[in-house]
C-alpha cells in the first residue's frame, strides 16, 4: 500500500464493482437503443426479402415436370 494514500478516501471493492455494473448497464442500454434503430431501418429490407422468397417459392410450386421417358411410364 502506498504510504501517502489515505485509507479513508480509498474506494472499497464493492464500490468499484458497483461502478462497473452501472457503467455496463449504461452500455447495455445504449446498445439496446441502437438495436431498435437498426431493426426499424432493416424492417423494409426484411419485408422485401420475405416477399421475394415467397415469390420464388410460388414459382417453384408452379413448375410441373412431365416425365416422357419410357423408363418411368
PDB file of C-alpha atoms in Angstrom:
ATOM      1  CA  UNK A   1       0.000   0.000   0.000  1.00  0.00           C
ATOM      2  CA  UNK A   2       1.208   3.465  -0.804  1.00  0.00           C
ATOM      3  CA  UNK A   3       2.192   5.235   2.441  1.00  0.00           C
ATOM      4  CA  UNK A   4       0.891   8.546   1.083  1.00  0.00           C
ATOM      5  CA  UNK A   5      -2.541   7.088   0.266  1.00  0.00           C
ATOM      6  CA  UNK A   6      -5.299   7.913   2.675  1.00  0.00           C
ATOM      7  CA  UNK A   7      -7.171   4.704   3.594  1.00  0.00           C
ATOM      8  CA  UNK A   8     -10.328   6.695   4.364  1.00  0.00           C
ATOM      9  CA  UNK A   9     -10.612   8.142   0.857  1.00  0.00           C
ATOM     10  CA  UNK A  10      -9.933   4.868  -0.966  1.00  0.00           C
ATOM     11  CA  UNK A  11     -12.854   3.127  -2.621  1.00  0.00           C
ATOM     12  CA  UNK A  12     -13.984  -0.191  -1.284  1.00  0.00           C
ATOM     13  CA  UNK A  13     -14.027  -3.155  -3.684  1.00  0.00           C
ATOM     14  CA  UNK A  14     -17.821  -3.255  -3.524  1.00  0.00           C
ATOM     15  CA  UNK A  15     -17.980   0.390  -4.620  1.00  0.00           C
ATOM     16  CA  UNK A  16     -15.639  -0.310  -7.525  1.00  0.00           C
ATOM     17  CA  UNK A  17     -17.791  -3.284  -8.574  1.00  0.00           C
ATOM     18  CA  UNK A  18     -20.957  -1.186  -8.276  1.00  0.00           C
ATOM     19  CA  UNK A  19     -19.441   1.499 -10.504  1.00  0.00           C
ATOM     20  CA  UNK A  20     -18.502  -1.115 -13.093  1.00  0.00           C
ATOM     21  CA  UNK A  21     -22.019  -2.550 -13.007  1.00  0.00           C
ATOM     22  CA  UNK A  22     -23.515   0.907 -13.544  1.00  0.00           C
ATOM     23  CA  UNK A  23     -21.187   1.513 -16.497  1.00  0.00           C
ATOM     24  CA  UNK A  24     -22.140  -1.855 -18.020  1.00  0.00           C
ATOM     25  CA  UNK A  25     -25.846  -1.110 -17.590  1.00  0.00           C
ATOM     26  CA  UNK A  26     -25.389   2.198 -19.418  1.00  0.00           C
ATOM     27  CA  UNK A  27     -23.554   0.408 -22.217  1.00  0.00           C
ATOM     28  CA  UNK A  28     -26.289  -2.222 -22.495  1.00  0.00           C
ATOM     29  CA  UNK A  29     -28.981   0.452 -22.604  1.00  0.00           C
ATOM     30  CA  UNK A  30     -27.204   2.354 -25.368  1.00  0.00           C
ATOM     31  CA  UNK A  31     -26.727  -0.860 -27.359  1.00  0.00           C
ATOM     32  CA  UNK A  32     -30.425  -1.688 -26.974  1.00  0.00           C
ATOM     33  CA  UNK A  33     -31.407   1.702 -28.375  1.00  0.00           C
ATOM     34  CA  UNK A  34     -29.025   1.166 -31.297  1.00  0.00           C
ATOM     35  CA  UNK A  35     -30.593  -2.245 -31.931  1.00  0.00           C
ATOM     36  CA  UNK A  36     -34.071  -0.717 -32.019  1.00  0.00           C
ATOM     37  CA  UNK A  37     -32.919   1.854 -34.569  1.00  0.00           C
ATOM     38  CA  UNK A  38     -31.251  -0.796 -36.713  1.00  0.00           C
ATOM     39  CA  UNK A  39     -34.335  -3.019 -36.585  1.00  0.00           C
ATOM     40  CA  UNK A  40     -36.511  -0.146 -37.763  1.00  0.00           C
ATOM     41  CA  UNK A  41     -34.086   0.527 -40.612  1.00  0.00           C
ATOM     42  CA  UNK A  42     -33.949  -3.144 -41.591  1.00  0.00           C
ATOM     43  CA  UNK A  43     -37.696  -3.732 -41.448  1.00  0.00           C
ATOM     44  CA  UNK A  44     -38.363  -2.710 -45.100  1.00  0.00           C
ATOM     45  CA  UNK A  45     -35.394  -4.767 -46.301  1.00  0.00           C
ATOM     46  CA  UNK A  46     -36.627  -7.818 -44.398  1.00  0.00           C
ATOM     47  CA  UNK A  47     -40.149  -7.437 -45.767  1.00  0.00           C
ATOM     48  CA  UNK A  48     -38.785  -7.205 -49.307  1.00  0.00           C
ATOM     49  CA  UNK A  49     -36.653 -10.304 -48.729  1.00  0.00           C
ATOM     50  CA  UNK A  50     -39.587 -12.297 -47.372  1.00  0.00           C
ATOM     51  CA  UNK A  51     -41.749 -11.205 -50.295  1.00  0.00           C
ATOM     52  CA  UNK A  52     -39.058 -12.239 -52.774  1.00  0.00           C
ATOM     53  CA  UNK A  53     -38.661 -15.625 -51.069  1.00  0.00           C
ATOM     54  CA  UNK A  54     -42.439 -16.170 -51.174  1.00  0.00           C
ATOM     55  CA  UNK A  55     -42.461 -15.315 -54.893  1.00  0.00           C
ATOM     56  CA  UNK A  56     -39.632 -17.770 -55.581  1.00  0.00           C
ATOM     57  CA  UNK A  57     -41.405 -20.498 -53.631  1.00  0.00           C
ATOM     58  CA  UNK A  58     -44.594 -19.820 -55.578  1.00  0.00           C
ATOM     59  CA  UNK A  59     -42.702 -20.081 -58.865  1.00  0.00           C
ATOM     60  CA  UNK A  60     -41.206 -23.392 -57.771  1.00  0.00           C
ATOM     61  CA  UNK A  61     -44.681 -24.711 -56.970  1.00  0.00           C
ATOM     62  CA  UNK A  62     -45.987 -23.625 -60.368  1.00  0.00           C
ATOM     63  CA  UNK A  63     -43.424 -25.669 -62.282  1.00  0.00           C
ATOM     64  CA  UNK A  64     -44.723 -29.052 -63.389  1.00  0.00           C
ATOM     65  CA  UNK A  65     -42.279 -31.628 -64.601  1.00  0.00           C
ATOM     66  CA  UNK A  66     -43.607 -34.250 -67.003  1.00  0.00           C
ATOM     67  CA  UNK A  67     -41.665 -37.401 -67.466  1.00  0.00           C
ATOM     68  CA  UNK A  68     -41.966 -38.663 -71.005  1.00  0.00           C
ATOM     69  CA  UNK A  69     -39.250 -41.199 -70.601  1.00  0.00           C
ATOM     70  CA  UNK A  70     -40.095 -44.815 -71.310  1.00  0.00           C
ATOM     71  CA  UNK A  71     -38.364 -45.748 -68.050  1.00  0.00           C
ATOM     72  CA  UNK A  72     -40.923 -44.005 -65.807  1.00  0.00           C
ATOM     73  CA  UNK A  73     -44.033 -44.969 -67.782  1.00  0.00           C
TER      74      UNK A  73
END
